[in-house]
PDB file of C-alpha atoms in Angstrom:
ATOM      1  CA  THR D   1     -71.242  14.775  24.733  1.00 43.00           C
ATOM      2  CA  GLN D   2     -69.544  18.071  25.362  1.00 44.00           C
ATOM      3  CA  VAL D   3     -66.355  16.722  24.064  1.00 39.00           C
ATOM      4  CA  LEU D   4     -67.983  15.471  20.847  1.00 35.00           C
ATOM      5  CA  ARG D   5     -69.945  18.848  20.332  1.00 41.00           C
ATOM      6  CA  LYS D   6     -66.665  20.833  20.822  1.00 38.00           C
ATOM      7  CA  SER D   7     -64.763  18.555  18.559  1.00 38.00           C
ATOM      8  CA  LEU D   8     -67.549  18.844  15.776  1.00 33.00           C
ATOM      9  CA  GLN D   9     -67.551  22.709  16.315  1.00 36.00           C
ATOM     10  CA  ARG D  10     -63.673  22.716  15.566  1.00 39.00           C
ATOM     11  CA  GLY D  11     -64.505  20.927  12.272  1.00 39.00           C
ATOM     12  CA  VAL D  12     -62.930  17.675  13.415  1.00 39.00           C
ATOM     13  CA  VAL D  13     -64.059  15.059  10.989  1.00 38.00           C
ATOM     14  CA  LEU D  14     -63.343  11.497  12.325  1.00 37.00           C
ATOM     15  CA  SER D  15     -65.012   8.147  11.955  1.00 39.00           C
ATOM     16  CA  THR D  16     -66.719   7.043  15.008  1.00 40.00           C
ATOM     17  CA  GLY D  17     -63.989   4.447  15.805  1.00 45.00           C
ATOM     18  CA  SER D  18     -61.122   6.742  15.249  1.00 42.00           C
ATOM     19  CA  PHE D  19     -62.804   9.520  17.360  1.00 37.00           C
ATOM     20  CA  LEU D  20     -63.394   7.129  20.336  1.00 41.00           C
ATOM     21  CA  VAL D  21     -59.702   5.983  20.083  1.00 41.00           C
ATOM     22  CA  TYR D  22     -58.611   9.641  19.867  1.00 39.00           C
ATOM     23  CA  GLU D  23     -60.698  10.855  22.998  1.00 42.00           C
ATOM     24  CA  ALA D  24     -59.647   7.754  24.979  1.00 42.00           C
ATOM     25  CA  HIS D  25     -55.987   8.800  24.337  1.00 45.00           C
ATOM     26  CA  LYS D  26     -56.691  12.205  25.558  1.00 42.00           C
ATOM     27  CA  LEU D  27     -58.406  10.909  28.656  1.00 43.00           C
ATOM     28  CA  ILE D  28     -55.662   8.558  29.390  1.00 40.00           C
ATOM     29  CA  SER D  29     -52.924  11.219  28.831  1.00 44.00           C
ATOM     30  CA  GLY D  30     -54.975  13.488  31.242  1.00 45.00           C
ATOM     31  CA  PHE D  31     -55.026  10.788  33.910  1.00 40.00           C
ATOM     32  CA  ALA D  32     -51.445  10.208  33.408  1.00 41.00           C
ATOM     33  CA  GLU D  33     -50.712  13.822  34.005  1.00 40.00           C
ATOM     34  CA  VAL D  34     -52.772  13.738  37.178  1.00 39.00           C
ATOM     35  CA  HIS D  35     -51.087  10.507  38.262  1.00 41.00           C
ATOM     36  CA  ALA D  36     -47.569  12.106  37.783  1.00 45.00           C
ATOM     37  CA  SER D  37     -48.661  15.087  39.860  1.00 47.00           C
ATOM     38  CA  PHE D  38     -49.750  12.822  42.679  1.00 51.00           C
ATOM     39  CA  LYS D  39     -46.579  10.810  42.234  1.00 85.00           C
ATOM     40  CA  VAL D  40     -44.393  13.908  43.013  1.00 89.00           C
ATOM     41  CA  GLU D  41     -46.476  14.721  46.054  1.00 91.00           C
ATOM     42  CA  ASP D  42     -46.098  11.078  47.223  1.00 92.00           C
ATOM     43  CA  VAL D  43     -42.369  11.285  46.698  1.00 93.00           C
ATOM     44  CA  LEU D  44     -42.061  14.493  48.643  1.00 95.00           C
ATOM     45  CA  GLU D  45     -44.217  13.089  51.594  1.00 94.00           C
ATOM     46  CA  GLN D  46     -42.159   9.934  51.758  1.00 95.00           C
ATOM     47  CA  ALA D  47     -38.893  11.911  51.488  1.00 95.00           C
ATOM     48  CA  ASP D  48     -39.913  14.238  54.241  1.00 95.00           C
ATOM     49  CA  TYR D  49     -40.937  11.287  56.430  1.00 95.00           C
ATOM     50  CA  LEU D  50     -37.490   9.684  55.944  1.00 94.00           C
ATOM     51  CA  TYR D  51     -35.645  12.822  56.600  1.00 92.00           C
ATOM     52  CA  GLY D  52     -37.524  13.508  59.891  1.00 88.00           C
ATOM     53  CA  SER D  53     -36.747   9.901  60.830  1.00 88.00           C
ATOM     54  CA  GLY D  54     -33.163  10.220  60.092  1.00 85.00           C
ATOM     55  CA  GLU D  55     -33.026   7.592  57.499  1.00 92.00           C
ATOM     56  CA  THR D  56     -30.367   9.069  55.359  1.00 92.00           C
ATOM     57  CA  GLU D  57     -29.393   6.123  53.108  1.00 95.00           C
ATOM     58  CA  LYS D  58     -33.125   5.212  52.421  1.00 96.00           C
ATOM     59  CA  LEU D  59     -34.013   8.833  51.609  1.00 97.00           C
ATOM     60  CA  TYR D  60     -30.942   8.904  49.192  1.00 97.00           C
ATOM     61  CA  ARG D  61     -32.143   5.684  47.464  1.00 96.00           C
ATOM     62  CA  LEU D  62     -35.713   7.090  47.144  1.00 96.00           C
ATOM     63  CA  LEU D  63     -34.771  10.468  45.651  1.00 96.00           C
ATOM     64  CA  VAL D  64     -31.839   9.378  43.438  1.00 96.00           C
ATOM     65  CA  GLN D  65     -34.361   7.463  41.305  1.00 94.00           C
ATOM     66  CA  HIS D  66     -35.803  10.942  40.604  1.00 95.00           C
ATOM     67  CA  LYS D  67     -32.613  12.658  39.541  1.00 95.00           C
ATOM     68  CA  ASN D  68     -34.140  13.450  36.224  1.00 95.00           C
ATOM     69  CA  SER D  69     -37.155  15.204  37.711  1.00 94.00           C
ATOM     70  CA  GLU D  70     -38.419  18.562  36.595  1.00 94.00           C
ATOM     71  CA  ASP D  71     -39.598  19.512  40.009  1.00 96.00           C
ATOM     72  CA  ALA D  72     -37.345  21.784  42.051  1.00 97.00           C
ATOM     73  CA  GLU D  73     -38.853  20.545  45.351  1.00 97.00           C
ATOM     74  CA  VAL D  74     -37.500  16.940  44.474  1.00 97.00           C
ATOM     75  CA  LEU D  75     -34.266  18.173  43.249  1.00 98.00           C
ATOM     76  CA  TRP D  76     -33.138  20.320  46.249  1.00 98.00           C
ATOM     77  CA  ARG D  77     -34.295  17.438  48.578  1.00 97.00           C
ATOM     78  CA  LEU D  78     -31.982  15.314  46.357  1.00 97.00           C
ATOM     79  CA  ALA D  79     -29.076  17.783  46.728  1.00 98.00           C
ATOM     80  CA  ARG D  80     -29.610  17.738  50.439  1.00 97.00           C
ATOM     81  CA  SER D  81     -29.713  14.052  50.678  1.00 97.00           C
ATOM     82  CA  SER D  82     -26.571  13.569  48.667  1.00 97.00           C
ATOM     83  CA  ARG D  83     -24.675  15.843  50.836  1.00 95.00           C
ATOM     84  CA  ASP D  84     -26.123  14.166  53.882  1.00 93.00           C
ATOM     85  CA  LEU D  85     -24.987  10.701  52.671  1.00 95.00           C
ATOM     86  CA  ALA D  86     -21.475  12.173  52.186  1.00 95.00           C
ATOM     87  CA  GLN D  87     -21.371  13.273  55.712  1.00 88.00           C
ATOM     88  CA  LEU D  88     -21.733   9.850  56.969  1.00 90.00           C
ATOM     89  CA  SER D  89     -18.637   8.101  58.656  1.00 87.00           C
ATOM     90  CA  SER D  90     -19.517   5.050  56.846  1.00 92.00           C
ATOM     91  CA  THR D  91     -19.220   6.813  53.312  1.00 94.00           C
ATOM     92  CA  SER D  92     -15.764   6.228  51.651  1.00 96.00           C
ATOM     93  CA  ALA D  93     -13.539   9.260  50.647  1.00 95.00           C
ATOM     94  CA  GLU D  94     -14.333   8.610  47.028  1.00 96.00           C
ATOM     95  CA  GLU D  95     -17.977   8.346  47.543  1.00 97.00           C
ATOM     96  CA  LYS D  96     -17.916  11.489  49.530  1.00 96.00           C
ATOM     97  CA  ARG D  97     -16.252  13.413  46.709  1.00 97.00           C
ATOM     98  CA  GLN D  98     -18.623  12.113  44.114  1.00 97.00           C
ATOM     99  CA  LEU D  99     -21.562  12.764  46.282  1.00 97.00           C
ATOM    100  CA  THR D 100     -20.479  16.360  47.147  1.00 97.00           C
ATOM    101  CA  TYR D 101     -20.016  17.262  43.335  1.00 97.00           C
ATOM    102  CA  ASP D 102     -23.369  15.479  42.468  1.00 97.00           C
ATOM    103  CA  SER D 103     -25.171  17.463  45.200  1.00 97.00           C
ATOM    104  CA  LEU D 104     -24.087  20.605  43.493  1.00 97.00           C
ATOM    105  CA  GLU D 105     -25.377  19.619  40.277  1.00 98.00           C
ATOM    106  CA  TYR D 106     -28.700  18.749  41.736  1.00 98.00           C
ATOM    107  CA  ALA D 107     -29.059  22.086  43.570  1.00 98.00           C
ATOM    108  CA  LYS D 108     -28.079  23.921  40.442  1.00 98.00           C
ATOM    109  CA  LYS D 109     -30.754  21.926  38.317  1.00 98.00           C
ATOM    110  CA  ALA D 110     -33.311  22.837  41.099  1.00 98.00           C
ATOM    111  CA  LEU D 111     -32.400  26.627  40.690  1.00 97.00           C
ATOM    112  CA  GLU D 112     -32.790  26.275  36.963  1.00 97.00           C
ATOM    113  CA  LYS D 113     -36.092  24.830  37.420  1.00 97.00           C
ATOM    114  CA  ASN D 114     -37.343  27.403  39.796  1.00 97.00           C
ATOM    115  CA  GLU D 115     -35.331  30.461  40.653  1.00 97.00           C
ATOM    116  CA  SER D 116     -37.832  31.551  43.325  1.00 97.00           C
ATOM    117  CA  ASN D 117     -37.461  28.489  45.350  1.00 97.00           C
ATOM    118  CA  SER D 118     -35.777  29.552  48.625  1.00 97.00           C
ATOM    119  CA  ALA D 119     -34.488  25.938  49.581  1.00 97.00           C
ATOM    120  CA  ALA D 120     -32.872  25.781  46.078  1.00 98.00           C
ATOM    121  CA  HIS D 121     -30.786  28.858  46.794  1.00 98.00           C
ATOM    122  CA  LYS D 122     -30.028  27.684  50.320  1.00 97.00           C
ATOM    123  CA  TRP D 123     -28.825  24.235  49.056  1.00 97.00           C
ATOM    124  CA  TYR D 124     -26.855  25.756  46.147  1.00 97.00           C
ATOM    125  CA  GLY D 125     -24.936  27.903  48.643  1.00 96.00           C
ATOM    126  CA  ILE D 126     -24.253  25.036  50.918  1.00 96.00           C
ATOM    127  CA  CYS D 127     -23.253  22.526  47.993  1.00 97.00           C
ATOM    128  CA  LEU D 128     -21.041  25.249  46.426  1.00 96.00           C
ATOM    129  CA  SER D 129     -19.246  25.705  49.627  1.00 93.00           C
ATOM    130  CA  ASP D 130     -18.658  22.042  50.091  1.00 94.00           C
ATOM    131  CA  VAL D 131     -17.126  21.661  46.568  1.00 94.00           C
ATOM    132  CA  GLY D 132     -14.775  24.377  47.527  1.00 90.00           C
ATOM    133  CA  ASP D 133     -13.226  22.046  50.195  1.00 90.00           C
ATOM    134  CA  TYR D 134     -11.976  20.031  47.186  1.00 93.00           C
ATOM    135  CA  GLU D 135     -10.865  22.902  44.924  1.00 89.00           C
ATOM    136  CA  GLY D 136      -8.714  24.774  47.430  1.00 83.00           C
ATOM    137  CA  ILE D 137      -8.848  27.674  49.456  1.00 80.00           C
ATOM    138  CA  LYS D 138      -8.552  30.193  46.673  1.00 83.00           C
ATOM    139  CA  THR D 139     -11.826  28.773  44.875  1.00 84.00           C
ATOM    140  CA  LYS D 140     -13.671  28.642  48.263  1.00 83.00           C
ATOM    141  CA  ILE D 141     -12.893  32.258  49.028  1.00 82.00           C
ATOM    142  CA  GLY D 142     -13.611  33.250  45.424  1.00 85.00           C
ATOM    143  CA  ASN D 143     -17.069  31.703  45.614  1.00 89.00           C
ATOM    144  CA  ALA D 144     -17.905  33.294  49.130  1.00 89.00           C
ATOM    145  CA  VAL D 145     -19.610  36.315  47.805  1.00 89.00           C
ATOM    146  CA  VAL D 146     -21.834  34.094  45.508  1.00 94.00           C
ATOM    147  CA  ILE D 147     -22.530  31.871  48.353  1.00 95.00           C
ATOM    148  CA  LYS D 148     -23.731  34.732  50.660  1.00 94.00           C
ATOM    149  CA  GLU D 149     -25.726  36.169  47.754  1.00 95.00           C
ATOM    150  CA  HIS D 150     -27.634  32.902  47.473  1.00 97.00           C
ATOM    151  CA  PHE D 151     -28.307  32.572  51.263  1.00 97.00           C
ATOM    152  CA  GLU D 152     -29.547  36.249  51.237  1.00 96.00           C
ATOM    153  CA  ARG D 153     -31.918  35.430  48.300  1.00 97.00           C
ATOM    154  CA  ALA D 154     -33.088  32.384  50.266  1.00 97.00           C
ATOM    155  CA  ILE D 155     -33.970  34.511  53.135  1.00 96.00           C
ATOM    156  CA  GLU D 156     -35.581  37.030  50.943  1.00 97.00           C
ATOM    157  CA  LEU D 157     -37.853  34.528  49.589  1.00 97.00           C
ATOM    158  CA  ASN D 158     -38.402  32.862  53.096  1.00 96.00           C
ATOM    159  CA  PRO D 159     -37.590  35.290  55.933  1.00 94.00           C
ATOM    160  CA  LYS D 160     -38.481  32.779  58.735  1.00 92.00           C
ATOM    161  CA  ASP D 161     -36.067  30.083  57.447  1.00 96.00           C
ATOM    162  CA  ALA D 162     -33.738  29.822  60.629  1.00 97.00           C
ATOM    163  CA  THR D 163     -31.341  27.445  59.029  1.00 95.00           C
ATOM    164  CA  THR D 164     -30.421  29.903  56.299  1.00 96.00           C
ATOM    165  CA  ILE D 165     -30.172  32.850  58.867  1.00 97.00           C
ATOM    166  CA  HIS D 166     -27.798  30.432  60.716  1.00 97.00           C
ATOM    167  CA  LEU D 167     -25.653  29.961  57.653  1.00 96.00           C
ATOM    168  CA  ILE D 168     -25.095  33.555  57.163  1.00 97.00           C
ATOM    169  CA  GLY D 169     -23.950  33.624  60.649  1.00 97.00           C
ATOM    170  CA  ILE D 170     -21.456  30.950  59.822  1.00 96.00           C
ATOM    171  CA  TRP D 171     -20.390  32.959  56.869  1.00 95.00           C
ATOM    172  CA  CYS D 172     -19.669  35.895  59.022  1.00 96.00           C
ATOM    173  CA  TYR D 173     -17.912  33.760  61.769  1.00 96.00           C
ATOM    174  CA  SER D 174     -15.589  32.234  59.037  1.00 92.00           C
ATOM    175  CA  PHE D 175     -14.632  35.662  57.701  1.00 91.00           C
ATOM    176  CA  ALA D 176     -14.278  37.088  61.243  1.00 94.00           C
ATOM    177  CA  GLU D 177     -11.777  34.396  62.232  1.00 93.00           C
ATOM    178  CA  MET D 178     -10.060  34.069  58.771  1.00 85.00           C
ATOM    179  CA  PRO D 179      -6.074  33.939  59.216  1.00 81.00           C
ATOM    180  CA  TRP D 180      -3.843  36.574  57.782  1.00 78.00           C
ATOM    181  CA  TYR D 181      -2.623  34.375  54.668  1.00 78.00           C
ATOM    182  CA  GLN D 182      -6.276  33.754  53.628  1.00 77.00           C
ATOM    183  CA  ARG D 183      -6.952  37.426  53.870  1.00 79.00           C
ATOM    184  CA  LYS D 184      -4.059  38.060  51.544  1.00 82.00           C
ATOM    185  CA  ILE D 185      -5.671  35.559  49.110  1.00 83.00           C
ATOM    186  CA  ALA D 186      -8.981  37.435  49.338  1.00 78.00           C
ATOM    187  CA  ALA D 187      -7.238  40.686  48.663  1.00 80.00           C
ATOM    188  CA  THR D 188      -5.880  39.198  45.347  1.00 83.00           C
ATOM    189  CA  LEU D 189      -9.436  38.089  44.345  1.00 78.00           C
ATOM    190  CA  PHE D 190     -11.581  41.197  45.271  1.00 75.00           C
ATOM    191  CA  ALA D 191     -11.026  44.812  44.912  1.00 69.00           C
ATOM    192  CA  THR D 192     -12.760  45.047  48.230  1.00 73.00           C
ATOM    193  CA  PRO D 193     -12.356  41.743  50.070  1.00 73.00           C
ATOM    194  CA  PRO D 194     -15.489  40.510  52.032  1.00 79.00           C
ATOM    195  CA  THR D 195     -15.117  41.028  55.857  1.00 85.00           C
ATOM    196  CA  SER D 196     -17.261  40.409  58.904  1.00 91.00           C
ATOM    197  CA  THR D 197     -17.043  40.530  62.875  1.00 96.00           C
ATOM    198  CA  PHE D 198     -17.965  38.044  65.493  1.00 97.00           C
ATOM    199  CA  GLN D 199     -20.653  40.683  66.658  1.00 98.00           C
ATOM    200  CA  GLU D 200     -22.244  40.393  63.243  1.00 97.00           C
ATOM    201  CA  ALA D 201     -22.035  36.541  63.408  1.00 97.00           C
ATOM    202  CA  LEU D 202     -23.590  36.564  66.931  1.00 98.00           C
ATOM    203  CA  ARG D 203     -26.501  38.684  65.609  1.00 97.00           C
ATOM    204  CA  TYR D 204     -27.349  36.120  62.893  1.00 97.00           C
ATOM    205  CA  PHE D 205     -27.098  33.172  65.378  1.00 98.00           C
ATOM    206  CA  HIS D 206     -29.540  34.922  67.878  1.00 98.00           C
ATOM    207  CA  MET D 207     -31.791  35.946  64.905  1.00 97.00           C
ATOM    208  CA  ALA D 208     -31.953  32.275  63.966  1.00 97.00           C
ATOM    209  CA  GLU D 209     -32.691  31.286  67.462  1.00 97.00           C
ATOM    210  CA  GLU D 210     -35.501  33.742  67.610  1.00 97.00           C
ATOM    211  CA  ALA D 211     -37.004  32.314  64.330  1.00 96.00           C
ATOM    212  CA  ASP D 212     -37.110  28.907  65.487  1.00 96.00           C
ATOM    213  CA  PRO D 213     -35.758  28.281  69.142  1.00 96.00           C
ATOM    214  CA  ASN D 214     -33.657  25.214  69.757  1.00 95.00           C
ATOM    215  CA  PHE D 215     -33.918  24.121  65.955  1.00 94.00           C
ATOM    216  CA  TYR D 216     -30.444  23.001  65.423  1.00 95.00           C
ATOM    217  CA  SER D 217     -27.634  21.858  67.750  1.00 96.00           C
ATOM    218  CA  LYS D 218     -24.897  23.571  65.538  1.00 97.00           C
ATOM    219  CA  ASN D 219     -26.586  27.032  66.095  1.00 98.00           C
ATOM    220  CA  LEU D 220     -26.338  26.448  69.940  1.00 98.00           C
ATOM    221  CA  LEU D 221     -22.735  25.513  69.409  1.00 98.00           C
ATOM    222  CA  PHE D 222     -21.844  28.359  67.458  1.00 98.00           C
ATOM    223  CA  LEU D 223     -23.551  30.799  69.848  1.00 98.00           C
ATOM    224  CA  GLY D 224     -21.300  29.402  72.489  1.00 98.00           C
ATOM    225  CA  LYS D 225     -18.109  29.658  70.394  1.00 98.00           C
ATOM    226  CA  THR D 226     -18.876  33.142  69.191  1.00 98.00           C
ATOM    227  CA  TYR D 227     -19.340  34.227  72.864  1.00 98.00           C
ATOM    228  CA  LEU D 228     -15.916  32.663  73.681  1.00 98.00           C
ATOM    229  CA  LYS D 229     -14.371  34.700  70.725  1.00 97.00           C
ATOM    230  CA  LEU D 230     -15.977  37.729  72.575  1.00 98.00           C
ATOM    231  CA  ASN D 231     -14.468  36.813  75.770  1.00 98.00           C
ATOM    232  CA  ASN D 232     -17.961  36.393  77.444  1.00 98.00           C
ATOM    233  CA  LYS D 233     -17.398  32.881  79.178  1.00 98.00           C
ATOM    234  CA  LYS D 234     -20.769  33.114  81.129  1.00 98.00           C
ATOM    235  CA  MET D 235     -22.803  33.354  78.000  1.00 98.00           C
ATOM    236  CA  ALA D 236     -20.469  30.785  76.160  1.00 98.00           C
ATOM    237  CA  LEU D 237     -21.226  28.261  78.989  1.00 98.00           C
ATOM    238  CA  LEU D 238     -24.883  28.711  78.771  1.00 98.00           C
ATOM    239  CA  TRP D 239     -25.004  28.099  75.052  1.00 98.00           C
ATOM    240  CA  LEU D 240     -22.396  25.216  75.022  1.00 98.00           C
ATOM    241  CA  SER D 241     -24.320  23.502  77.699  1.00 97.00           C
ATOM    242  CA  LYS D 242     -27.549  23.634  75.594  1.00 97.00           C
ATOM    243  CA  ALA D 243     -25.609  22.233  72.789  1.00 96.00           C
ATOM    244  CA  LYS D 244     -24.097  19.375  74.903  1.00 95.00           C
ATOM    245  CA  GLU D 245     -27.618  18.605  76.091  1.00 95.00           C
ATOM    246  CA  TYR D 246     -29.236  18.640  72.621  1.00 96.00           C
ATOM    247  CA  PRO D 247     -30.825  15.351  71.838  1.00 93.00           C
ATOM    248  CA  ALA D 248     -28.562  13.830  69.138  1.00 89.00           C
ATOM    249  CA  GLN D 249     -30.690  12.422  66.254  1.00 82.00           C
ATOM    250  CA  THR D 250     -28.031  12.881  63.223  1.00 78.00           C
ATOM    251  CA  GLU D 251     -24.376  12.435  62.712  1.00 78.00           C
ATOM    252  CA  GLU D 252     -23.778  16.146  62.832  1.00 84.00           C
ATOM    253  CA  ASP D 253     -25.629  16.219  66.214  1.00 89.00           C
ATOM    254  CA  LYS D 254     -23.346  13.574  67.539  1.00 89.00           C
ATOM    255  CA  GLN D 255     -20.379  15.648  66.331  1.00 90.00           C
ATOM    256  CA  VAL D 256     -21.645  18.771  67.967  1.00 93.00           C
TER     257      VAL D 256
END
């Protein structure tokens, strides 16, 4: 009745039949929109369950069906899933390369859909770094500043994200141990080449551990490795022992 009254108030002149068809179409469209909303939530719920269960291939098969999604939450998860699949030892070199480039595209699309999404920034930075492995050291170093900017933006949006804090630690560690010939390349690419120290890397690894204790085997590993670089064998042994005892759930845990 209210719909009819509002329609008449707008001066809509329709026959009884056409009016009912028109309103039925509106109702169905409304339900379709609600259904689509629920569908995204369902996909995310399934995806997070599969991720937590370590079902890398099933997760990818679920999410790749939604590669044309308009939802940043779906897209950054697809970027992560593509990368995780590329990391599996059973993935061929050709597939690994394709998945690596695909993951960057999905992360880029996630950022385009929602620039304020912390995870989209994080995974864009990760995937951009991965692509650099295929495009040479010059490209990898050239992308370094952009990668760090996306990690910093991710932390700005989500200060308690231990993984992103860890990634800045990795960035610092990489530049701290950079060999002389890579430093020469960096000097040709930047007026002021990016630099870091092992002390700075250590600070980020500890910050990550404080944000979420024992959250990631690789953070434990790099705490140990960084202490070794700083010639503190006692602390290195402590953290490397923790890394060794970490319950391995993923391929990366096993590598650690």
